Amino acid sequence: MGGDLSVVCVAYPIGRRKTFTTHEISRRVRGETTLVAKAETQKHKMVVTPPGPKARELLGKDADVISASVVRWYPLVAESGTGCFVKDVDGNEFIDFNSGLVVLAVGHSHPRVVKAIKDQAEKLIHYSWTDFYYKPIIDLAEQLTKITPGSFAKKAFFCNSGAEADEAAMKMTRWHTRKPLFLAYTGSFHGRSFGALALTASKPVQRRHFFPLLPQVTHVPYPYCYRCPFGLTYPKCNLWCVDFIEEEVLKKYHPPEDTAAMFIEPVQGEGGYVVPPDDYFQHLKKMLDKYDILMVDDEIQSGMGRTGKWFAIEHWGVTPEIVTIAKALASGLPLGATVAKEELMDWEAGSHANTFGGNPVACAAALQVIGIIREEKLMENATRQGAYLTKRLKEMQQKYPIIGDVRGKGLMVGAEFVKDPETKEPAPKEIQEIMNKCFKRGLAIITSGMSTMRFAPPLIITREIIDEGLEIFEGAVKEVAAQLR
Ligand SMILES: Cc1ncc(COP(=O)(O)O)c(C=O)c1O
C-alpha cells in the first residue's frame, strides 16, 4: 500500500464499484507484482435486514450447541471477509470497524498471509516447540525481539492467546524475582484464565462465582481523566494517581519488596479505550524503578501498529521490561508472545511450556503480518487515518451532546456516550441502540467500558471507508440523540 491511498481513490472514484481495488490500482500504478490486500473500493451492501434467513437458522443451531458463557454483540453470522469488509451468510457486506476483535490489523484474509499459511501448512503444521526446534518460531522471535521497545537483549516465550501471554509474564516475573505480589488497574482486562483473571478487573460478570482467584493482586485506579477516580483535574492533579500507588498502597499494605510486577495497558482497551495523560507512564515507570518493580506492558489490544507505533507505550518513550502480544500478531491464527529482557527469561527448563504455542503456521502468518505492516506503511496509515477519524468524531461531538468524550491514539479510538455532558451519566442503553442500528445498516462496530463506542478498523482502512462508516454511525447517533431531548 506504500503511497497515500486517498490519492489513488481520487483517481478511481469509489462509485465505480468493484472496478479496481485501491491496492490493485496502486499495484498497476507502480507496476508491482507482489500480493496485496483487496477490496478497498468495495462499499457496504445490505441485501436483507440482518439476521437474514440463513443467519437465523444458524443462530437457532448455535443456541443448542455453543456454551452459554459467551456474549454476542449482535447476530452477525460471518461467512467471509476481504480487506475492511465482512460478509454474512445472507450476502450482507458490512464495513468492519471491529477488525474481528481487534485482530485483523492487516485486513481480512490478506493475500500474503493466506499464501504463507497455505505454504507452511503444506510443509509442517506442528512439531511441538517446547520439545523440538523449527525455523519459523526462531525467525519470529528474532523479529519480535527487534520491534519491541528497548535496545537490550531479549527473549520470547510463545503461547496461543493473550491470557496465556499474561500468565507467562506472571509466572516468569514471580520465578525470577521470587516475589509473590502484583499490581494491576481497575478497569483492566488481561484475560480469563485463573492467573490472568486475577489481574482482570473490568466487569463483575468476569469474576462472579469464580472465587477464590490468586489473592496477591492489588488493583489501583487507571488514569481515566474524563472520570478521574479522585475527582481531580489534569495537570493540576500533579498525577496524584501515581503518587497514590506509592503513598497509599506500597507504603501502607503492599510491600514493594514483595511486589514482582505491575501489569499495565498503555491504552485501556476493554475498560473504555482510555488514554492516560502525556507524562503519566514516565512518572509511573520512575516510581516502579525506585522500588525494583517490573513493568509488564500488555499490548495485546494496542500493539502491532494499531496506535501508529509498533507498541503503544512507545508514544511516551517508556521502556517496559516485558511486553505481551497476541490478537493482531498472526492475523487471526491463535498466537501469543511474552517478550522479556533476556535476564528475566532465566526460569529453569520445564518450569513453563505448552504444546501448541508458536505453531509454525501461526508463526508464518505473523512474519507476514510484520512484513506487511512495515512494507505497506500501515503504522503511518494508522496515524493518518486515526487523526482523520478523531477529527470527524470531535466534529460530531460538537453537534451531539450525547458524545461526552473522544479520545484515542492512531486507529484505537473511543467515543464515550453520556446522557448529559454536565453530569457525565453513562448512556449504556443509548449506545446499545446506536450499535444495533449501525449493524442493521451495514457497519460492524462494538462498545467497550460502560458506554464507549470503540473504533478499531483494520489498519489498511482508507478515508473513503471511514467516511462511509461514519455516515452510518452519525445517522444512528442523530436518531438516538433526538430521543433524549
Ligand atoms: C489488553 C488485553 N489483554 C489480554 C486479553 C486476553 O486475550 P485473549 O482473549 O486472547 O486471551 C485481551 C482480550 O481482549 C486484551 O484486550
Short mmCIF file of C-alpha atoms and ligand atoms in Angstrom, two decimals:
data_model
loop_
_atom_site.label_atom_id
_atom_site.label_comp_id
_atom_site.label_asym_id
_atom_site.label_seq_id
_atom_site.Cartn_x
_atom_site.Cartn_y
_atom_site.Cartn_z
CA MET A 1 0.00 0.00 0.00
CA GLY A 2 3.08 2.29 0.01
CA GLY A 3 1.58 5.63 -1.09
CA ASP A 4 -1.36 7.73 0.03
CA LEU A 5 -4.41 5.61 -0.65
CA SER A 6 -6.77 8.55 -0.74
CA VAL A 7 -4.89 9.97 -3.73
CA VAL A 8 -5.33 6.69 -5.54
CA CYS A 9 -9.03 6.71 -4.72
CA VAL A 10 -9.49 10.19 -6.18
CA ALA A 11 -8.21 8.89 -9.49
CA TYR A 12 -10.71 6.00 -9.43
CA PRO A 13 -13.85 7.16 -7.59
CA ILE A 14 -15.41 4.63 -5.26
CA GLY A 15 -18.71 4.98 -7.11
CA ARG A 16 -17.29 2.55 -9.68
CA ARG A 17 -17.95 -0.50 -7.57
CA LYS A 18 -15.54 -3.34 -7.83
CA THR A 19 -13.85 -1.97 -10.94
CA PHE A 20 -10.45 -1.84 -9.30
CA THR A 21 -9.39 -2.09 -5.70
CA THR A 22 -7.08 0.64 -4.41
CA HIS A 23 -4.45 -1.98 -3.83
CA GLU A 24 -4.88 -3.35 -7.32
CA ILE A 25 -4.70 0.21 -8.57
CA SER A 26 -1.57 1.03 -6.61
CA ARG A 27 -0.06 -2.18 -7.91
CA ARG A 28 -0.91 -1.24 -11.50
CA VAL A 29 0.39 2.29 -10.97
CA ARG A 30 3.67 1.02 -9.62
CA GLY A 31 3.79 -1.99 -11.92
CA GLU A 32 4.33 -4.30 -8.96
CA THR A 33 3.54 -7.97 -8.90
CA THR A 34 3.51 -8.53 -5.14
CA LEU A 35 0.38 -9.82 -3.42
CA VAL A 36 -1.66 -7.00 -1.94
CA ALA A 37 -4.87 -6.67 0.08
CA LYS A 38 -8.12 -6.33 -1.85
CA ALA A 39 -11.48 -4.65 -1.84
CA GLU A 40 -10.71 -1.10 -0.78
CA THR A 41 -13.14 0.34 -3.30
CA GLN A 42 -15.85 -2.00 -2.15
CA LYS A 43 -18.87 -0.44 -0.44
CA HIS A 44 -21.09 -1.95 2.18
CA LYS A 45 -24.14 -3.71 0.75
CA MET A 46 -27.27 -4.81 2.60
CA VAL A 47 -29.40 -7.33 0.74
CA VAL A 48 -31.64 -8.29 3.65
CA THR A 49 -32.20 -6.88 7.13
CA PRO A 50 -29.86 -8.90 9.36
CA PRO A 51 -30.21 -11.51 10.66
CA GLY A 52 -31.46 -12.88 7.32
CA PRO A 53 -32.95 -16.37 6.90
CA LYS A 54 -29.65 -18.26 6.68
CA ALA A 55 -28.31 -16.41 9.70
CA ARG A 56 -31.47 -17.11 11.70
CA GLU A 57 -31.21 -20.81 11.01
CA LEU A 58 -27.61 -20.88 12.26
CA LEU A 59 -28.46 -18.78 15.33
CA GLY A 60 -31.01 -21.43 16.32
CA LYS A 61 -28.43 -24.22 15.99
CA ASP A 62 -25.77 -22.16 17.78
CA ALA A 63 -28.05 -21.72 20.78
CA ASP A 64 -28.35 -25.53 21.03
CA VAL A 65 -24.66 -26.38 20.94
CA ILE A 66 -22.47 -23.42 21.92
CA SER A 67 -21.55 -22.62 25.52
CA ALA A 68 -23.82 -20.04 27.15
CA SER A 69 -20.82 -18.23 28.67
CA VAL A 70 -20.05 -16.16 25.56
CA VAL A 71 -21.84 -12.88 24.82
CA ARG A 72 -22.58 -11.94 21.23
CA TRP A 73 -22.87 -8.24 20.41
CA TYR A 74 -25.44 -8.73 17.64
CA PRO A 75 -26.41 -11.53 15.26
CA LEU A 76 -23.64 -11.11 12.69
CA VAL A 77 -23.04 -14.58 11.25
CA ALA A 78 -19.80 -14.11 9.31
CA GLU A 79 -19.09 -16.14 6.20
CA SER A 80 -16.17 -14.39 4.53
CA GLY A 81 -14.05 -11.28 4.76
CA THR A 82 -11.96 -9.14 2.43
CA GLY A 83 -9.90 -6.10 3.38
CA CYS A 84 -12.09 -3.91 5.62
CA PHE A 85 -15.34 -5.76 4.89
CA VAL A 86 -17.04 -8.78 6.41
CA LYS A 87 -19.84 -10.62 4.60
CA ASP A 88 -22.59 -12.54 6.39
CA VAL A 89 -24.20 -15.82 5.32
CA ASP A 90 -27.09 -13.95 3.66
CA GLY A 91 -24.81 -11.84 1.47
CA ASN A 92 -24.83 -8.60 3.51
CA GLU A 93 -21.46 -6.83 3.39
CA PHE A 94 -20.53 -4.84 6.49
CA ILE A 95 -17.80 -2.28 6.97
CA ASP A 96 -15.69 -3.82 9.71
CA PHE A 97 -14.74 -1.25 12.36
CA ASN A 98 -14.04 -4.16 14.74
CA SER A 99 -11.26 -5.97 12.87
CA GLY A 100 -12.86 -9.15 14.26
CA LEU A 101 -11.95 -8.48 17.84
CA VAL A 102 -9.07 -6.08 17.15
CA VAL A 103 -7.23 -8.89 15.39
CA LEU A 104 -7.33 -8.18 11.64
CA ALA A 105 -4.83 -5.32 11.57
CA VAL A 106 -3.78 -6.13 8.00
CA GLY A 107 -7.39 -6.69 6.97
CA HIS A 108 -9.40 -9.85 6.34
CA SER A 109 -7.51 -12.63 4.56
CA HIS A 110 -4.60 -10.53 3.34
CA PRO A 111 -3.28 -12.46 0.30
CA ARG A 112 0.27 -12.58 1.67
CA VAL A 113 -0.98 -14.06 4.96
CA VAL A 114 -3.18 -16.57 3.15
CA LYS A 115 -0.30 -17.69 0.93
CA ALA A 116 2.09 -18.03 3.86
CA ILE A 117 -0.46 -20.12 5.78
CA LYS A 118 -1.01 -22.42 2.78
CA ASP A 119 2.70 -22.80 2.07
CA GLN A 120 3.58 -23.53 5.70
CA ALA A 121 0.65 -25.95 6.13
CA GLU A 122 1.96 -27.97 3.20
CA LYS A 123 5.41 -28.14 4.78
CA LEU A 124 4.93 -28.52 8.56
CA ILE A 125 1.85 -27.90 10.69
CA HIS A 126 3.18 -28.96 14.08
CA TYR A 127 6.29 -30.12 15.86
CA SER A 128 5.93 -29.06 19.50
CA TRP A 129 8.21 -26.08 20.03
CA THR A 130 8.78 -26.90 23.67
CA ASP A 131 10.19 -30.31 22.75
CA PHE A 132 11.93 -29.75 19.41
CA TYR A 133 13.06 -26.99 17.04
CA TYR A 134 11.86 -25.32 13.81
CA LYS A 135 12.80 -22.20 11.87
CA PRO A 136 9.61 -20.06 11.72
CA ILE A 137 9.49 -19.70 15.51
CA ILE A 138 13.15 -18.63 15.66
CA ASP A 139 12.57 -16.13 12.83
CA LEU A 140 9.54 -14.71 14.62
CA ALA A 141 11.34 -14.46 17.97
CA GLU A 142 14.11 -12.56 16.19
CA GLN A 143 11.58 -10.13 14.70
CA LEU A 144 9.67 -9.62 17.95
CA THR A 145 12.81 -9.01 19.99
CA LYS A 146 13.72 -6.32 17.43
CA ILE A 147 10.38 -4.49 17.19
CA THR A 148 9.54 -4.43 20.91
CA PRO A 149 10.80 -1.38 22.84
CA GLY A 150 14.26 -1.45 24.43
CA SER A 151 17.68 -1.91 22.83
CA PHE A 152 18.69 -4.56 25.41
CA ALA A 153 18.90 -8.29 24.63
CA LYS A 154 15.50 -10.04 24.81
CA LYS A 155 13.95 -13.49 24.57
CA ALA A 156 10.46 -14.64 23.61
CA PHE A 157 8.06 -17.23 25.07
CA PHE A 158 5.20 -18.37 22.81
CA CYS A 159 1.66 -19.49 23.55
CA ASN A 160 -1.81 -19.41 21.98
CA SER A 161 -3.65 -16.39 23.36
CA GLY A 162 -3.46 -13.10 25.21
CA ALA A 163 -4.44 -14.59 28.55
CA GLU A 164 -1.65 -17.14 28.27
CA ALA A 165 0.88 -14.45 27.35
CA ASP A 166 -0.03 -12.60 30.57
CA GLU A 167 0.01 -15.84 32.58
CA ALA A 168 3.53 -16.47 31.32
CA ALA A 169 4.53 -12.95 32.38
CA MET A 170 3.08 -13.57 35.87
CA LYS A 171 4.91 -16.85 36.30
CA MET A 172 8.17 -15.56 34.83
CA THR A 173 8.31 -12.45 37.00
CA ARG A 174 7.50 -14.49 40.10
CA TRP A 175 10.09 -17.10 39.23
CA HIS A 176 12.78 -14.55 38.51
CA THR A 177 12.16 -12.14 41.38
CA ARG A 178 10.88 -14.70 43.95
CA LYS A 179 8.34 -12.02 44.90
CA PRO A 180 4.67 -13.01 45.17
CA LEU A 181 2.67 -9.79 44.66
CA PHE A 182 1.35 -7.95 41.59
CA LEU A 183 -0.20 -4.58 40.85
CA ALA A 184 -2.85 -4.04 38.17
CA TYR A 185 -5.53 -1.49 37.32
CA THR A 186 -9.23 -1.32 37.96
CA GLY A 187 -10.96 -1.45 34.59
CA SER A 188 -8.18 -3.60 33.18
CA PHE A 189 -8.60 -6.68 31.01
CA HIS A 190 -5.84 -9.26 30.83
CA GLY A 191 -7.78 -12.43 30.07
CA ARG A 192 -9.91 -15.03 31.80
CA SER A 193 -7.72 -17.97 32.79
CA PHE A 194 -7.28 -18.09 36.56
CA GLY A 195 -4.00 -16.17 36.76
CA ALA A 196 -4.98 -13.57 34.15
CA LEU A 197 -8.44 -13.28 35.69
CA ALA A 198 -6.86 -12.23 38.97
CA LEU A 199 -5.41 -9.25 37.08
CA THR A 200 -8.62 -8.52 35.14
CA ALA A 201 -10.96 -6.02 36.82
CA SER A 202 -13.19 -4.87 34.03
CA LYS A 203 -16.68 -6.29 34.73
CA PRO A 204 -18.08 -8.23 37.73
CA VAL A 205 -19.53 -10.92 35.43
CA GLN A 206 -15.99 -11.99 34.52
CA ARG A 207 -15.25 -12.91 38.16
CA ARG A 208 -18.67 -13.73 39.67
CA HIS A 209 -18.79 -17.26 41.18
CA PHE A 210 -15.16 -17.94 40.22
CA PHE A 211 -13.51 -17.05 43.53
CA PRO A 212 -11.03 -17.72 45.03
CA LEU A 213 -8.67 -16.18 42.48
CA LEU A 214 -4.96 -15.53 43.01
CA PRO A 215 -5.12 -13.36 46.13
CA GLN A 216 -1.86 -11.49 45.55
CA VAL A 217 -3.08 -8.81 43.11
CA THR A 218 -3.88 -5.26 44.23
CA HIS A 219 -5.80 -3.02 41.84
CA VAL A 220 -5.18 0.70 41.62
CA PRO A 221 -7.17 3.34 39.66
CA TYR A 222 -6.38 3.80 35.95
CA PRO A 223 -5.58 7.38 34.86
CA TYR A 224 -9.05 7.96 33.39
CA CYS A 225 -9.05 11.77 33.30
CA TYR A 226 -12.59 12.13 31.91
CA ARG A 227 -13.81 10.36 35.05
CA CYS A 228 -10.92 10.90 37.45
CA PRO A 229 -11.46 8.42 40.32
CA PHE A 230 -10.04 11.06 42.67
CA GLY A 231 -12.23 13.86 41.32
CA LEU A 232 -9.12 15.81 40.27
CA THR A 233 -8.24 17.61 37.04
CA TYR A 234 -5.09 17.12 34.98
CA PRO A 235 -2.49 18.74 35.08
CA LYS A 236 -3.39 20.44 38.38
CA CYS A 237 -3.60 16.99 39.98
CA ASN A 238 0.20 16.58 39.67
CA LEU A 239 -0.51 12.96 38.75
CA TRP A 240 -1.76 12.05 42.21
CA CYS A 241 -2.82 8.70 40.69
CA VAL A 242 0.88 7.68 40.57
CA ASP A 243 1.72 9.11 44.00
CA PHE A 244 -1.37 7.37 45.38
CA ILE A 245 0.16 3.98 44.46
CA GLU A 246 3.33 4.87 46.32
CA GLU A 247 1.84 6.65 49.32
CA GLU A 248 -1.38 4.71 49.92
CA VAL A 249 -0.60 1.24 48.57
CA LEU A 250 3.12 0.47 48.61
CA LYS A 251 3.85 2.36 51.83
CA LYS A 252 0.79 1.09 53.69
CA TYR A 253 -0.06 -2.52 52.87
CA HIS A 254 1.51 -3.85 49.66
CA PRO A 255 5.25 -4.04 50.40
CA PRO A 256 7.28 -3.12 47.30
CA GLU A 257 9.99 -5.62 48.23
CA ASP A 258 7.33 -8.35 47.83
CA THR A 259 5.95 -6.93 44.55
CA ALA A 260 7.15 -8.69 41.38
CA ALA A 261 5.49 -6.59 38.68
CA MET A 262 2.83 -4.12 37.68
CA PHE A 263 0.66 -5.02 34.68
CA ILE A 264 -0.37 -2.07 32.54
CA GLU A 265 -2.41 -1.48 29.40
CA PRO A 266 -0.93 1.63 27.73
CA VAL A 267 -4.38 2.41 26.35
CA GLN A 268 -7.08 0.68 28.37
CA GLY A 269 -8.98 -1.49 25.90
CA GLU A 270 -11.97 -3.28 27.38
CA GLY A 271 -12.11 -0.57 30.07
CA GLY A 272 -13.27 2.02 27.52
CA TYR A 273 -10.40 3.00 25.18
CA VAL A 274 -8.94 5.27 27.84
CA VAL A 275 -5.73 7.18 27.06
CA PRO A 276 -3.61 8.32 30.03
CA PRO A 277 -2.26 11.89 30.18
CA ASP A 278 1.04 12.50 28.41
CA ASP A 279 3.56 12.31 31.25
CA TYR A 280 1.76 9.57 33.20
CA PHE A 281 3.77 6.49 32.20
CA GLN A 282 7.12 8.24 32.61
CA HIS A 283 6.12 9.20 36.13
CA LEU A 284 4.87 5.68 36.86
CA LYS A 285 7.98 3.96 35.46
CA LYS A 286 10.24 6.15 37.56
CA MET A 287 8.29 5.19 40.66
CA LEU A 288 8.34 1.46 39.78
CA ASP A 289 12.10 1.60 39.12
CA LYS A 290 12.64 3.19 42.52
CA TYR A 291 11.16 0.06 44.11
CA ASP A 292 12.52 -2.52 41.64
CA ILE A 293 9.05 -3.43 40.41
CA LEU A 294 8.98 -4.75 36.84
CA MET A 295 6.60 -3.25 34.26
CA VAL A 296 4.62 -5.74 32.18
CA ASP A 297 3.21 -3.90 29.20
CA ASP A 298 0.10 -5.68 27.92
CA GLU A 299 -0.02 -4.70 24.23
CA ILE A 300 -2.43 -7.45 23.32
CA GLN A 301 -5.04 -4.98 22.04
CA SER A 302 -2.92 -1.86 21.48
CA GLY A 303 0.11 -3.45 19.84
CA MET A 304 1.17 -4.45 16.31
CA GLY A 305 0.92 -0.95 14.89
CA ARG A 306 -2.65 -0.17 15.95
CA THR A 307 -1.82 3.15 17.58
CA GLY A 308 0.66 4.25 14.89
CA LYS A 309 3.70 2.71 16.64
CA TRP A 310 4.56 -0.96 16.91
CA PHE A 311 3.59 -0.74 20.59
CA ALA A 312 1.51 1.98 22.22
CA ILE A 313 3.88 2.52 25.15
CA GLU A 314 6.38 3.97 22.64
CA HIS A 315 4.21 7.10 22.43
CA TRP A 316 5.51 8.01 25.86
CA GLY A 317 9.16 6.97 25.46
CA VAL A 318 8.88 4.41 28.26
CA THR A 319 10.64 1.04 28.05
CA PRO A 320 8.93 -1.83 29.89
CA GLU A 321 10.87 -4.93 30.86
CA ILE A 322 8.21 -7.24 29.43
CA VAL A 323 5.72 -6.90 26.56
CA THR A 324 2.80 -9.26 25.97
CA ILE A 325 1.38 -9.62 22.46
CA ALA A 326 -1.47 -11.62 20.85
CA LYS A 327 -4.63 -10.64 18.85
CA ALA A 328 -3.25 -9.00 15.64
CA LEU A 329 0.03 -10.90 15.79
CA ALA A 330 -0.96 -13.73 13.44
CA SER A 331 -3.95 -12.10 11.72
CA GLY A 332 -6.49 -14.46 13.28
CA LEU A 333 -4.48 -17.61 13.89
CA PRO A 334 -4.06 -18.26 17.63
CA LEU A 335 -0.68 -16.94 18.75
CA GLY A 336 0.56 -15.13 21.84
CA ALA A 337 4.02 -14.00 22.85
CA THR A 338 5.72 -12.77 26.00
CA VAL A 339 8.87 -10.85 25.13
CA ALA A 340 11.18 -10.00 28.01
CA LYS A 341 14.60 -8.71 28.87
CA GLU A 342 16.97 -11.64 28.43
CA GLU A 343 17.92 -11.91 32.08
CA LEU A 344 14.26 -12.32 33.13
CA MET A 345 13.97 -15.46 30.97
CA ASP A 346 16.24 -17.47 33.26
CA TRP A 347 13.48 -19.78 34.52
CA GLU A 348 14.64 -23.38 34.57
CA ALA A 349 13.88 -25.88 31.79
CA GLY A 350 10.49 -27.47 32.41
CA SER A 351 9.16 -24.60 34.55
CA HIS A 352 6.75 -23.33 31.86
CA ALA A 353 5.77 -24.75 28.46
CA ASN A 354 2.85 -25.79 26.24
CA THR A 355 2.12 -27.97 23.20
CA PHE A 356 0.75 -25.60 20.58
CA GLY A 357 2.44 -22.26 21.33
CA GLY A 358 4.29 -20.70 18.42
CA ASN A 359 2.76 -23.14 15.97
CA PRO A 360 4.72 -22.96 12.66
CA VAL A 361 1.66 -21.96 10.60
CA ALA A 362 0.79 -19.15 13.02
CA CYS A 363 4.44 -18.02 13.05
CA ALA A 364 4.50 -17.94 9.22
CA ALA A 365 1.37 -15.75 9.29
CA ALA A 366 2.90 -13.48 11.95
CA LEU A 367 6.08 -13.00 9.93
CA GLN A 368 3.90 -11.81 7.05
CA VAL A 369 1.92 -9.50 9.36
CA ILE A 370 5.14 -7.82 10.48
CA GLY A 371 6.34 -7.53 6.87
CA ILE A 372 3.01 -6.11 5.68
CA ILE A 373 2.80 -3.53 8.48
CA ARG A 374 6.30 -2.40 7.61
CA GLU A 375 6.14 -2.53 3.81
CA GLU A 376 2.59 -1.22 3.35
CA LYS A 377 3.36 1.55 5.87
CA LEU A 378 0.37 0.65 8.00
CA MET A 379 1.61 2.49 11.09
CA GLU A 380 1.77 5.67 9.04
CA ASN A 381 -1.71 4.92 7.72
CA ALA A 382 -2.99 4.28 11.28
CA THR A 383 -1.64 7.67 12.35
CA ARG A 384 -3.06 9.49 9.34
CA GLN A 385 -6.48 7.83 9.24
CA GLY A 386 -6.72 7.83 13.05
CA ALA A 387 -6.21 11.59 13.09
CA TYR A 388 -8.92 12.00 10.45
CA LEU A 389 -11.34 9.69 12.29
CA THR A 390 -10.74 11.51 15.58
CA LYS A 391 -11.28 14.90 13.93
CA ARG A 392 -14.58 13.73 12.41
CA LEU A 393 -15.74 12.34 15.77
CA LYS A 394 -14.79 15.57 17.55
CA GLU A 395 -16.87 17.48 15.00
CA MET A 396 -19.79 15.18 15.78
CA GLN A 397 -19.24 15.77 19.50
CA GLN A 398 -19.94 19.49 18.87
CA LYS A 399 -23.27 18.58 17.26
CA TYR A 400 -24.44 15.82 19.61
CA PRO A 401 -24.01 16.39 23.36
CA ILE A 402 -24.62 12.65 23.82
CA ILE A 403 -20.95 12.24 22.82
CA GLY A 404 -19.17 13.24 26.01
CA ASP A 405 -15.56 12.50 25.11
CA VAL A 406 -13.48 11.49 22.08
CA ARG A 407 -10.00 10.06 22.66
CA GLY A 408 -7.51 7.70 21.12
CA LYS A 409 -4.17 7.00 19.54
CA GLY A 410 -3.89 6.02 15.87
CA LEU A 411 -6.73 3.67 14.99
CA MET A 412 -7.60 2.84 18.61
CA VAL A 413 -10.27 5.49 19.12
CA GLY A 414 -13.13 5.72 21.62
CA ALA A 415 -16.20 7.97 21.73
CA GLU A 416 -17.78 7.92 25.19
CA PHE A 417 -21.55 8.38 25.28
CA VAL A 418 -23.30 10.16 28.15
CA LYS A 419 -26.89 11.08 28.93
CA ASP A 420 -25.81 14.60 29.84
CA PRO A 421 -22.38 16.18 29.24
CA GLU A 422 -22.60 18.00 32.59
CA THR A 423 -23.38 15.01 34.83
CA LYS A 424 -21.48 12.60 32.54
CA GLU A 425 -24.03 9.92 33.39
CA PRO A 426 -23.12 6.92 31.21
CA ALA A 427 -25.55 6.04 28.41
CA PRO A 428 -25.37 2.21 28.08
CA LYS A 429 -28.90 1.81 26.71
CA GLU A 430 -28.43 4.55 24.12
CA ILE A 431 -25.05 3.29 22.93
CA GLN A 432 -26.51 -0.20 22.56
CA GLU A 433 -29.26 1.23 20.37
CA ILE A 434 -26.72 3.10 18.23
CA MET A 435 -24.61 -0.04 17.85
CA ASN A 436 -27.65 -2.11 16.80
CA LYS A 437 -28.79 0.50 14.27
CA CYS A 438 -25.27 0.55 12.80
CA PHE A 439 -25.34 -3.22 12.46
CA LYS A 440 -28.71 -3.24 10.69
CA ARG A 441 -27.38 -0.62 8.24
CA GLY A 442 -24.05 -2.23 7.42
CA LEU A 443 -21.48 -1.09 9.98
CA ALA A 444 -19.98 -3.62 12.38
CA ILE A 445 -18.88 -1.71 15.45
CA ILE A 446 -18.92 -2.56 19.18
CA THR A 447 -18.58 -0.82 22.53
CA SER A 448 -16.18 -1.04 25.46
CA GLY A 449 -16.20 0.15 29.06
CA MET A 450 -19.50 1.49 30.38
CA SER A 451 -20.63 3.32 27.25
CA THR A 452 -17.78 3.95 24.84
CA MET A 453 -18.01 3.18 21.13
CA ARG A 454 -14.74 1.62 20.00
CA PHE A 455 -13.30 2.34 16.58
CA ALA A 456 -10.70 -0.28 15.73
CA PRO A 457 -10.82 -0.84 11.96
CA PRO A 458 -8.11 -2.69 10.02
CA LEU A 459 -5.01 -0.53 9.63
CA ILE A 460 -5.37 -0.69 5.84
CA ILE A 461 -8.52 1.46 6.03
CA THR A 462 -8.92 4.40 3.66
CA ARG A 463 -10.53 7.78 4.25
CA GLU A 464 -13.37 6.78 1.93
CA ILE A 465 -14.27 3.75 4.02
CA ILE A 466 -14.04 5.80 7.22
CA ASP A 467 -16.45 8.33 5.69
CA GLU A 468 -18.81 5.58 4.59
CA GLY A 469 -18.80 4.06 8.09
CA LEU A 470 -19.19 7.42 9.81
CA GLU A 471 -22.19 8.25 7.65
CA ILE A 472 -23.98 5.20 9.04
CA PHE A 473 -22.73 5.94 12.53
CA GLU A 474 -23.82 9.59 12.50
CA GLY A 475 -27.27 8.63 11.19
CA ALA A 476 -27.72 6.31 14.19
CA VAL A 477 -26.35 8.86 16.69
CA LYS A 478 -28.66 11.55 15.35
CA GLU A 479 -31.75 9.37 15.79
CA VAL A 480 -30.88 8.22 19.30
CA ALA A 481 -29.78 11.72 20.41
CA ALA A 482 -33.13 13.12 19.22
CA GLN A 483 -34.99 10.68 21.55
CA LEU A 484 -33.05 12.04 24.52
CA ARG A 485 -34.21 15.61 24.05
C1 LIG B 1 -5.44 -5.96 26.73
C2 LIG B 1 -5.84 -7.40 26.65
N1 LIG B 1 -5.12 -8.32 27.31
C3 LIG B 1 -5.43 -9.62 27.27
C4 LIG B 1 -6.53 -10.07 26.56
C5 LIG B 1 -6.87 -11.52 26.53
O1 LIG B 1 -6.62 -12.06 25.28
P1 LIG B 1 -7.27 -13.47 24.85
O2 LIG B 1 -8.73 -13.23 24.65
O3 LIG B 1 -6.54 -13.82 23.59
O4 LIG B 1 -6.98 -14.43 25.94
C6 LIG B 1 -7.32 -9.13 25.85
C7 LIG B 1 -8.51 -9.56 25.10
O5 LIG B 1 -9.38 -8.80 24.76
C8 LIG B 1 -6.96 -7.77 25.91
O6 LIG B 1 -7.68 -6.83 25.29
#
